[in-house]
């Protein structure tokens, strides 16, 4: 998961429910200082939330874009159920289409990690609400074996322990430098508000996702594959190959790992603006 350094959005950002035909979704909504040049919809990854994009909001909005970061169904401040079937990938993709429709016009869609695979599923259902797709640190199929084992361990724990007990166990395994670098209380508060059913269901998606790159390559939509220069969830070389298969723009952010949005936000924002500004 991304570890934002703060859960406090920049001045001028609205925190509100985005009302859609599929329910309300908690969002951070950062408007530009003048007439927007476009709108971007940002989807967080596994165990993540809209706050993962806080460091991107100011540079992207100052570049002229309205930026809307969303909590998906069952994530943090968006309500969910305790039924795993409500988090099937097809259901989450329909949520994204509803979110895009509520934003009035084609949007630049970005998904981080798991969010990228949900974004891809939405585009494959209906690409018409989107101007472009950015897959940030999000690979062509299931995560690497080491991450599959971690997801299975987490899912087994969530089936028997409380969210608070699982949180305590995870933090005990964190390296001290990781714990010190992020907003620990914000991370804890976010974790406790996630639905366990959502984490189990989406974790299953991460370890079983098929390769749908050929399907996406057939969609006439500009695609951007962006990542750090290192990644422990999908090898960077695999992301390079995926970009080639898609005929996509490819960006590696120097000094960043699986979460360039929090590792190197200024460089990541510049790469996104360059892509969105291109014809």
mmCIF file of C-alpha atoms in Angstrom:
data_model
loop_
_atom_site.group_PDB
_atom_site.id
_atom_site.type_symbol
_atom_site.label_atom_id
_atom_site.label_comp_id
_atom_site.label_asym_id
_atom_site.label_seq_id
_atom_site.Cartn_x
_atom_site.Cartn_y
_atom_site.Cartn_z
ATOM 1 C CA UNK A 1 0.000 0.000 0.000
ATOM 2 C CA UNK A 2 1.009 3.616 -0.418
ATOM 3 C CA UNK A 3 1.994 5.397 2.777
ATOM 4 C CA UNK A 4 1.016 9.063 2.478
ATOM 5 C CA UNK A 5 3.007 11.432 4.668
ATOM 6 C CA UNK A 6 -0.167 13.316 5.578
ATOM 7 C CA UNK A 7 -3.906 12.774 5.485
ATOM 8 C CA UNK A 8 -4.551 16.525 5.283
ATOM 9 C CA UNK A 9 -5.334 17.666 1.717
ATOM 10 C CA UNK A 10 -3.988 20.963 0.370
ATOM 11 C CA UNK A 11 -5.929 24.189 0.744
ATOM 12 C CA UNK A 12 -8.787 24.512 -1.723
ATOM 13 C CA UNK A 13 -9.438 20.775 -1.950
ATOM 14 C CA UNK A 14 -13.056 19.776 -1.391
ATOM 15 C CA UNK A 15 -13.820 16.622 0.582
ATOM 16 C CA UNK A 16 -17.306 15.470 -0.356
ATOM 17 C CA UNK A 17 -19.392 12.515 -1.519
ATOM 18 C CA UNK A 18 -19.494 12.087 -5.287
ATOM 19 C CA UNK A 19 -23.106 11.137 -5.955
ATOM 20 C CA UNK A 20 -23.563 8.511 -8.668
ATOM 21 C CA UNK A 21 -26.213 6.086 -9.877
ATOM 22 C CA UNK A 22 -24.333 3.376 -7.947
ATOM 23 C CA UNK A 23 -24.174 5.262 -4.665
ATOM 24 C CA UNK A 24 -21.961 7.863 -3.034
ATOM 25 C CA UNK A 25 -18.157 7.714 -3.109
ATOM 26 C CA UNK A 26 -15.896 9.762 -0.839
ATOM 27 C CA UNK A 27 -13.559 11.963 -2.896
ATOM 28 C CA UNK A 28 -10.879 14.598 -2.661
ATOM 29 C CA UNK A 29 -11.722 17.129 -5.366
ATOM 30 C CA UNK A 30 -8.976 19.625 -6.287
ATOM 31 C CA UNK A 31 -10.059 22.304 -8.785
ATOM 32 C CA UNK A 32 -7.608 24.303 -10.910
ATOM 33 C CA UNK A 33 -7.243 28.061 -10.387
ATOM 34 C CA UNK A 34 -8.891 28.790 -13.756
ATOM 35 C CA UNK A 35 -11.093 27.015 -16.293
ATOM 36 C CA UNK A 36 -10.039 23.329 -16.219
ATOM 37 C CA UNK A 37 -8.168 21.867 -19.160
ATOM 38 C CA UNK A 38 -9.520 18.459 -18.226
ATOM 39 C CA UNK A 39 -10.584 16.227 -15.368
ATOM 40 C CA UNK A 40 -8.644 13.308 -13.901
ATOM 41 C CA UNK A 41 -10.118 10.457 -11.867
ATOM 42 C CA UNK A 42 -7.581 8.669 -9.632
ATOM 43 C CA UNK A 43 -8.163 5.155 -8.253
ATOM 44 C CA UNK A 44 -6.078 3.903 -5.304
ATOM 45 C CA UNK A 45 -4.564 0.460 -4.888
ATOM 46 C CA UNK A 46 -4.936 -2.442 -2.491
ATOM 47 C CA UNK A 47 -5.290 -1.282 1.146
ATOM 48 C CA UNK A 48 -5.114 2.288 -0.191
ATOM 49 C CA UNK A 49 -7.392 5.317 -0.316
ATOM 50 C CA UNK A 50 -7.838 8.683 -1.989
ATOM 51 C CA UNK A 51 -5.236 10.125 0.416
ATOM 52 C CA UNK A 52 -2.525 8.235 -1.460
ATOM 53 C CA UNK A 53 -2.764 11.001 -4.080
ATOM 54 C CA UNK A 54 -2.632 14.021 -1.746
ATOM 55 C CA UNK A 55 0.904 14.967 -2.825
ATOM 56 C CA UNK A 56 -0.238 14.996 -6.487
ATOM 57 C CA UNK A 57 -3.286 17.214 -6.020
ATOM 58 C CA UNK A 58 -1.562 20.579 -5.904
ATOM 59 C CA UNK A 59 0.863 20.143 -8.830
ATOM 60 C CA UNK A 60 -1.811 18.592 -11.036
ATOM 61 C CA UNK A 61 -4.457 21.200 -10.251
ATOM 62 C CA UNK A 62 -1.946 24.030 -10.680
ATOM 63 C CA UNK A 63 -1.218 22.588 -14.134
ATOM 64 C CA UNK A 64 -4.856 23.218 -15.015
ATOM 65 C CA UNK A 65 -6.576 19.920 -14.234
ATOM 66 C CA UNK A 66 -9.466 19.162 -11.947
ATOM 67 C CA UNK A 67 -8.288 16.155 -9.954
ATOM 68 C CA UNK A 68 -10.709 13.797 -8.232
ATOM 69 C CA UNK A 69 -9.245 11.031 -6.055
ATOM 70 C CA UNK A 70 -11.763 8.464 -4.873
ATOM 71 C CA UNK A 71 -12.245 5.827 -2.205
ATOM 72 C CA UNK A 72 -13.653 2.753 -3.903
ATOM 73 C CA UNK A 73 -16.503 0.726 -2.489
ATOM 74 C CA UNK A 74 -15.536 -0.511 0.991
ATOM 75 C CA UNK A 75 -12.346 1.586 1.101
ATOM 76 C CA UNK A 76 -11.841 4.004 4.009
ATOM 77 C CA UNK A 77 -14.600 6.649 3.833
ATOM 78 C CA UNK A 78 -16.816 4.989 1.206
ATOM 79 C CA UNK A 79 -19.437 2.619 2.544
ATOM 80 C CA UNK A 80 -19.402 -1.061 1.678
ATOM 81 C CA UNK A 81 -20.958 -4.354 2.671
ATOM 82 C CA UNK A 82 -19.647 -7.462 4.385
ATOM 83 C CA UNK A 83 -20.401 -9.581 1.305
ATOM 84 C CA UNK A 84 -17.401 -10.392 -0.856
ATOM 85 C CA UNK A 85 -19.488 -10.672 -4.034
ATOM 86 C CA UNK A 86 -20.164 -6.919 -3.943
ATOM 87 C CA UNK A 87 -16.423 -6.376 -4.602
ATOM 88 C CA UNK A 88 -16.168 -8.531 -7.723
ATOM 89 C CA UNK A 89 -14.000 -6.781 -10.295
ATOM 90 C CA UNK A 90 -16.947 -6.300 -12.646
ATOM 91 C CA UNK A 91 -18.902 -4.529 -9.897
ATOM 92 C CA UNK A 92 -15.968 -2.239 -9.079
ATOM 93 C CA UNK A 93 -15.538 -1.468 -12.789
ATOM 94 C CA UNK A 94 -19.197 -0.434 -13.005
ATOM 95 C CA UNK A 95 -18.570 1.864 -10.040
ATOM 96 C CA UNK A 96 -15.761 3.559 -11.988
ATOM 97 C CA UNK A 97 -18.015 4.081 -15.000
ATOM 98 C CA UNK A 98 -20.608 5.652 -12.704
ATOM 99 C CA UNK A 99 -17.981 7.917 -11.144
ATOM 100 C CA UNK A 100 -16.811 9.063 -14.581
ATOM 101 C CA UNK A 101 -20.400 9.769 -15.624
ATOM 102 C CA UNK A 102 -20.917 11.903 -12.515
ATOM 103 C CA UNK A 103 -17.916 14.052 -13.490
ATOM 104 C CA UNK A 104 -19.613 15.319 -16.668
ATOM 105 C CA UNK A 105 -17.423 14.542 -19.622
ATOM 106 C CA UNK A 106 -14.519 12.349 -20.698
ATOM 107 C CA UNK A 107 -11.932 12.011 -17.933
ATOM 108 C CA UNK A 108 -8.296 10.999 -17.739
ATOM 109 C CA UNK A 109 -8.418 7.755 -15.746
ATOM 110 C CA UNK A 110 -5.502 6.685 -13.534
ATOM 111 C CA UNK A 111 -5.281 3.542 -11.439
ATOM 112 C CA UNK A 112 -2.494 2.664 -9.017
ATOM 113 C CA UNK A 113 -1.643 -1.043 -8.591
ATOM 114 C CA UNK A 114 -4.959 -2.858 -7.970
ATOM 115 C CA UNK A 115 -6.664 0.367 -9.045
ATOM 116 C CA UNK A 116 -4.987 0.004 -12.442
ATOM 117 C CA UNK A 117 -6.526 -3.409 -12.968
ATOM 118 C CA UNK A 118 -9.946 -2.102 -11.958
ATOM 119 C CA UNK A 119 -9.434 0.861 -14.321
ATOM 120 C CA UNK A 120 -8.517 -1.542 -17.126
ATOM 121 C CA UNK A 121 -11.692 -3.552 -16.476
ATOM 122 C CA UNK A 122 -13.768 -0.358 -16.650
ATOM 123 C CA UNK A 123 -12.197 0.661 -19.964
ATOM 124 C CA UNK A 124 -12.816 -2.806 -21.393
ATOM 125 C CA UNK A 125 -16.484 -2.508 -20.443
ATOM 126 C CA UNK A 126 -16.854 0.969 -21.979
ATOM 127 C CA UNK A 127 -14.010 3.252 -23.059
ATOM 128 C CA UNK A 128 -16.249 6.141 -24.123
ATOM 129 C CA UNK A 129 -16.187 8.038 -20.767
ATOM 130 C CA UNK A 130 -12.379 8.290 -20.861
ATOM 131 C CA UNK A 131 -9.818 10.474 -22.614
ATOM 132 C CA UNK A 132 -6.835 8.365 -21.565
ATOM 133 C CA UNK A 133 -5.750 5.593 -19.213
ATOM 134 C CA UNK A 134 -2.674 5.623 -16.966
ATOM 135 C CA UNK A 135 -1.603 2.360 -15.349
ATOM 136 C CA UNK A 136 0.609 3.328 -12.407
ATOM 137 C CA UNK A 137 2.698 0.452 -11.023
ATOM 138 C CA UNK A 138 0.026 -1.931 -12.275
ATOM 139 C CA UNK A 139 0.980 -5.045 -14.197
ATOM 140 C CA UNK A 140 -0.506 -7.211 -16.920
ATOM 141 C CA UNK A 141 -1.724 -10.084 -14.738
ATOM 142 C CA UNK A 142 -1.346 -11.485 -11.209
ATOM 143 C CA UNK A 143 1.255 -10.162 -8.757
ATOM 144 C CA UNK A 144 4.574 -11.940 -8.240
ATOM 145 C CA UNK A 145 4.680 -15.094 -6.117
ATOM 146 C CA UNK A 146 6.111 -13.391 -3.023
ATOM 147 C CA UNK A 147 3.236 -10.919 -3.032
ATOM 148 C CA UNK A 148 0.731 -13.715 -3.607
ATOM 149 C CA UNK A 149 1.939 -15.337 -0.392
ATOM 150 C CA UNK A 150 1.597 -12.031 1.508
ATOM 151 C CA UNK A 151 -1.943 -11.530 0.222
ATOM 152 C CA UNK A 152 -2.890 -15.087 1.248
ATOM 153 C CA UNK A 153 -1.465 -14.567 4.740
ATOM 154 C CA UNK A 154 -3.394 -11.319 5.097
ATOM 155 C CA UNK A 155 -6.640 -12.858 3.838
ATOM 156 C CA UNK A 156 -6.291 -15.790 6.264
ATOM 157 C CA UNK A 157 -5.721 -13.340 9.122
ATOM 158 C CA UNK A 158 -8.709 -11.189 8.139
ATOM 159 C CA UNK A 159 -10.931 -14.270 8.202
ATOM 160 C CA UNK A 160 -10.182 -14.942 11.884
ATOM 161 C CA UNK A 161 -8.930 -11.735 13.534
ATOM 162 C CA UNK A 162 -10.335 -8.245 14.012
ATOM 163 C CA UNK A 163 -9.086 -5.363 11.905
ATOM 164 C CA UNK A 164 -7.357 -3.923 14.998
ATOM 165 C CA UNK A 165 -5.559 -7.214 15.687
ATOM 166 C CA UNK A 166 -4.395 -7.509 12.084
ATOM 167 C CA UNK A 167 -3.159 -3.906 12.151
ATOM 168 C CA UNK A 168 -1.088 -4.532 15.271
ATOM 169 C CA UNK A 169 0.466 -7.617 13.682
ATOM 170 C CA UNK A 170 1.327 -5.753 10.472
ATOM 171 C CA UNK A 171 2.916 -2.826 12.271
ATOM 172 C CA UNK A 172 5.051 -5.176 14.362
ATOM 173 C CA UNK A 173 6.609 -6.372 11.095
ATOM 174 C CA UNK A 174 7.209 -2.871 9.652
ATOM 175 C CA UNK A 175 10.798 -1.641 9.423
ATOM 176 C CA UNK A 176 11.241 1.336 11.801
ATOM 177 C CA UNK A 177 12.094 3.709 8.944
ATOM 178 C CA UNK A 178 8.811 2.866 7.173
ATOM 179 C CA UNK A 179 6.797 3.527 10.311
ATOM 180 C CA UNK A 180 8.519 6.879 10.875
ATOM 181 C CA UNK A 181 8.141 8.123 7.295
ATOM 182 C CA UNK A 182 4.346 8.109 7.131
ATOM 183 C CA UNK A 183 1.361 9.421 9.084
ATOM 184 C CA UNK A 184 1.009 6.423 11.386
ATOM 185 C CA UNK A 185 -2.233 7.495 13.039
ATOM 186 C CA UNK A 186 -3.776 8.317 9.676
ATOM 187 C CA UNK A 187 -2.782 4.917 8.321
ATOM 188 C CA UNK A 188 -4.256 3.189 11.367
ATOM 189 C CA UNK A 189 -7.517 5.147 11.107
ATOM 190 C CA UNK A 190 -7.791 4.293 7.423
ATOM 191 C CA UNK A 191 -7.103 0.596 8.001
ATOM 192 C CA UNK A 192 -9.772 0.296 10.693
ATOM 193 C CA UNK A 193 -12.407 1.745 8.345
ATOM 194 C CA UNK A 194 -11.667 -0.632 5.463
ATOM 195 C CA UNK A 195 -14.086 -3.506 5.018
ATOM 196 C CA UNK A 196 -12.415 -6.876 5.569
ATOM 197 C CA UNK A 197 -14.608 -8.367 2.827
ATOM 198 C CA UNK A 198 -13.267 -5.804 0.366
ATOM 199 C CA UNK A 199 -9.660 -6.659 1.206
ATOM 200 C CA UNK A 200 -10.264 -10.401 0.913
ATOM 201 C CA UNK A 201 -12.149 -10.099 -2.387
ATOM 202 C CA UNK A 202 -9.715 -7.687 -4.032
ATOM 203 C CA UNK A 203 -6.745 -9.632 -2.688
ATOM 204 C CA UNK A 204 -8.127 -12.667 -4.503
ATOM 205 C CA UNK A 205 -8.253 -10.595 -7.689
ATOM 206 C CA UNK A 206 -4.586 -9.647 -7.349
ATOM 207 C CA UNK A 207 -3.469 -13.275 -7.193
ATOM 208 C CA UNK A 208 -5.737 -14.566 -9.985
ATOM 209 C CA UNK A 209 -5.908 -11.667 -12.493
ATOM 210 C CA UNK A 210 -5.477 -12.928 -16.077
ATOM 211 C CA UNK A 211 -3.412 -11.186 -18.737
ATOM 212 C CA UNK A 212 -5.803 -8.860 -20.594
ATOM 213 C CA UNK A 213 -3.200 -6.748 -22.371
ATOM 214 C CA UNK A 214 -4.252 -7.887 -25.852
ATOM 215 C CA UNK A 215 -7.842 -6.848 -25.122
ATOM 216 C CA UNK A 216 -6.720 -3.424 -23.929
ATOM 217 C CA UNK A 217 -4.422 -2.965 -26.923
ATOM 218 C CA UNK A 218 -7.477 -3.255 -29.178
ATOM 219 C CA UNK A 219 -9.163 -0.276 -27.492
ATOM 220 C CA UNK A 220 -8.497 3.056 -29.285
ATOM 221 C CA UNK A 221 -7.485 4.962 -26.157
ATOM 222 C CA UNK A 222 -4.125 6.575 -25.292
ATOM 223 C CA UNK A 223 -2.389 4.552 -22.559
ATOM 224 C CA UNK A 224 0.473 5.506 -20.248
ATOM 225 C CA UNK A 225 2.442 2.933 -18.233
ATOM 226 C CA UNK A 226 4.125 4.708 -15.329
ATOM 227 C CA UNK A 227 6.146 3.209 -12.488
ATOM 228 C CA UNK A 228 9.122 3.702 -10.247
ATOM 229 C CA UNK A 229 12.512 2.377 -11.234
ATOM 230 C CA UNK A 230 12.049 -0.547 -8.820
ATOM 231 C CA UNK A 231 8.931 -2.535 -7.994
ATOM 232 C CA UNK A 232 8.420 -5.582 -5.779
ATOM 233 C CA UNK A 233 4.863 -6.281 -6.978
ATOM 234 C CA UNK A 234 5.392 -6.505 -10.747
ATOM 235 C CA UNK A 235 8.980 -6.485 -12.119
ATOM 236 C CA UNK A 236 9.754 -3.228 -13.903
ATOM 237 C CA UNK A 237 10.909 -5.175 -16.953
ATOM 238 C CA UNK A 238 7.460 -6.774 -17.125
ATOM 239 C CA UNK A 239 5.910 -3.296 -17.125
ATOM 240 C CA UNK A 240 8.293 -2.300 -19.949
ATOM 241 C CA UNK A 241 7.087 -5.260 -22.010
ATOM 242 C CA UNK A 242 3.452 -4.487 -21.247
ATOM 243 C CA UNK A 243 3.920 -0.925 -22.497
ATOM 244 C CA UNK A 244 5.417 -2.248 -25.740
ATOM 245 C CA UNK A 245 2.497 -4.623 -26.222
ATOM 246 C CA UNK A 246 0.078 -1.735 -25.682
ATOM 247 C CA UNK A 247 1.947 0.767 -27.845
ATOM 248 C CA UNK A 248 1.789 2.939 -24.733
ATOM 249 C CA UNK A 249 3.857 5.817 -23.426
ATOM 250 C CA UNK A 250 6.314 4.493 -20.832
ATOM 251 C CA UNK A 251 7.671 6.480 -17.874
ATOM 252 C CA UNK A 252 10.017 5.315 -15.121
ATOM 253 C CA UNK A 253 10.273 7.708 -12.178
ATOM 254 C CA UNK A 254 13.849 7.812 -10.857
ATOM 255 C CA UNK A 255 14.168 7.220 -7.138
ATOM 256 C CA UNK A 256 10.649 5.782 -6.815
ATOM 257 C CA UNK A 257 9.443 2.274 -6.066
ATOM 258 C CA UNK A 258 5.894 0.852 -6.087
ATOM 259 C CA UNK A 259 4.293 4.184 -5.136
ATOM 260 C CA UNK A 260 5.738 7.018 -7.241
ATOM 261 C CA UNK A 261 2.708 9.061 -6.166
ATOM 262 C CA UNK A 262 4.189 9.292 -2.649
ATOM 263 C CA UNK A 263 7.874 8.589 -3.370
ATOM 264 C CA UNK A 264 8.401 11.281 -6.041
ATOM 265 C CA UNK A 265 5.157 13.243 -6.431
ATOM 266 C CA UNK A 266 6.540 16.283 -8.299
ATOM 267 C CA UNK A 267 8.224 14.139 -10.951
ATOM 268 C CA UNK A 268 5.175 11.899 -11.193
ATOM 269 C CA UNK A 269 2.842 14.879 -11.621
ATOM 270 C CA UNK A 270 5.081 16.314 -14.350
ATOM 271 C CA UNK A 271 4.975 13.011 -16.244
ATOM 272 C CA UNK A 272 1.180 12.851 -15.963
ATOM 273 C CA UNK A 273 0.709 16.428 -17.162
ATOM 274 C CA UNK A 274 3.019 15.796 -20.111
ATOM 275 C CA UNK A 275 0.912 12.779 -21.102
ATOM 276 C CA UNK A 276 -2.442 14.487 -20.617
ATOM 277 C CA UNK A 277 -1.245 17.555 -22.538
ATOM 278 C CA UNK A 278 -0.147 15.476 -25.540
ATOM 279 C CA UNK A 279 -2.473 15.296 -28.573
#
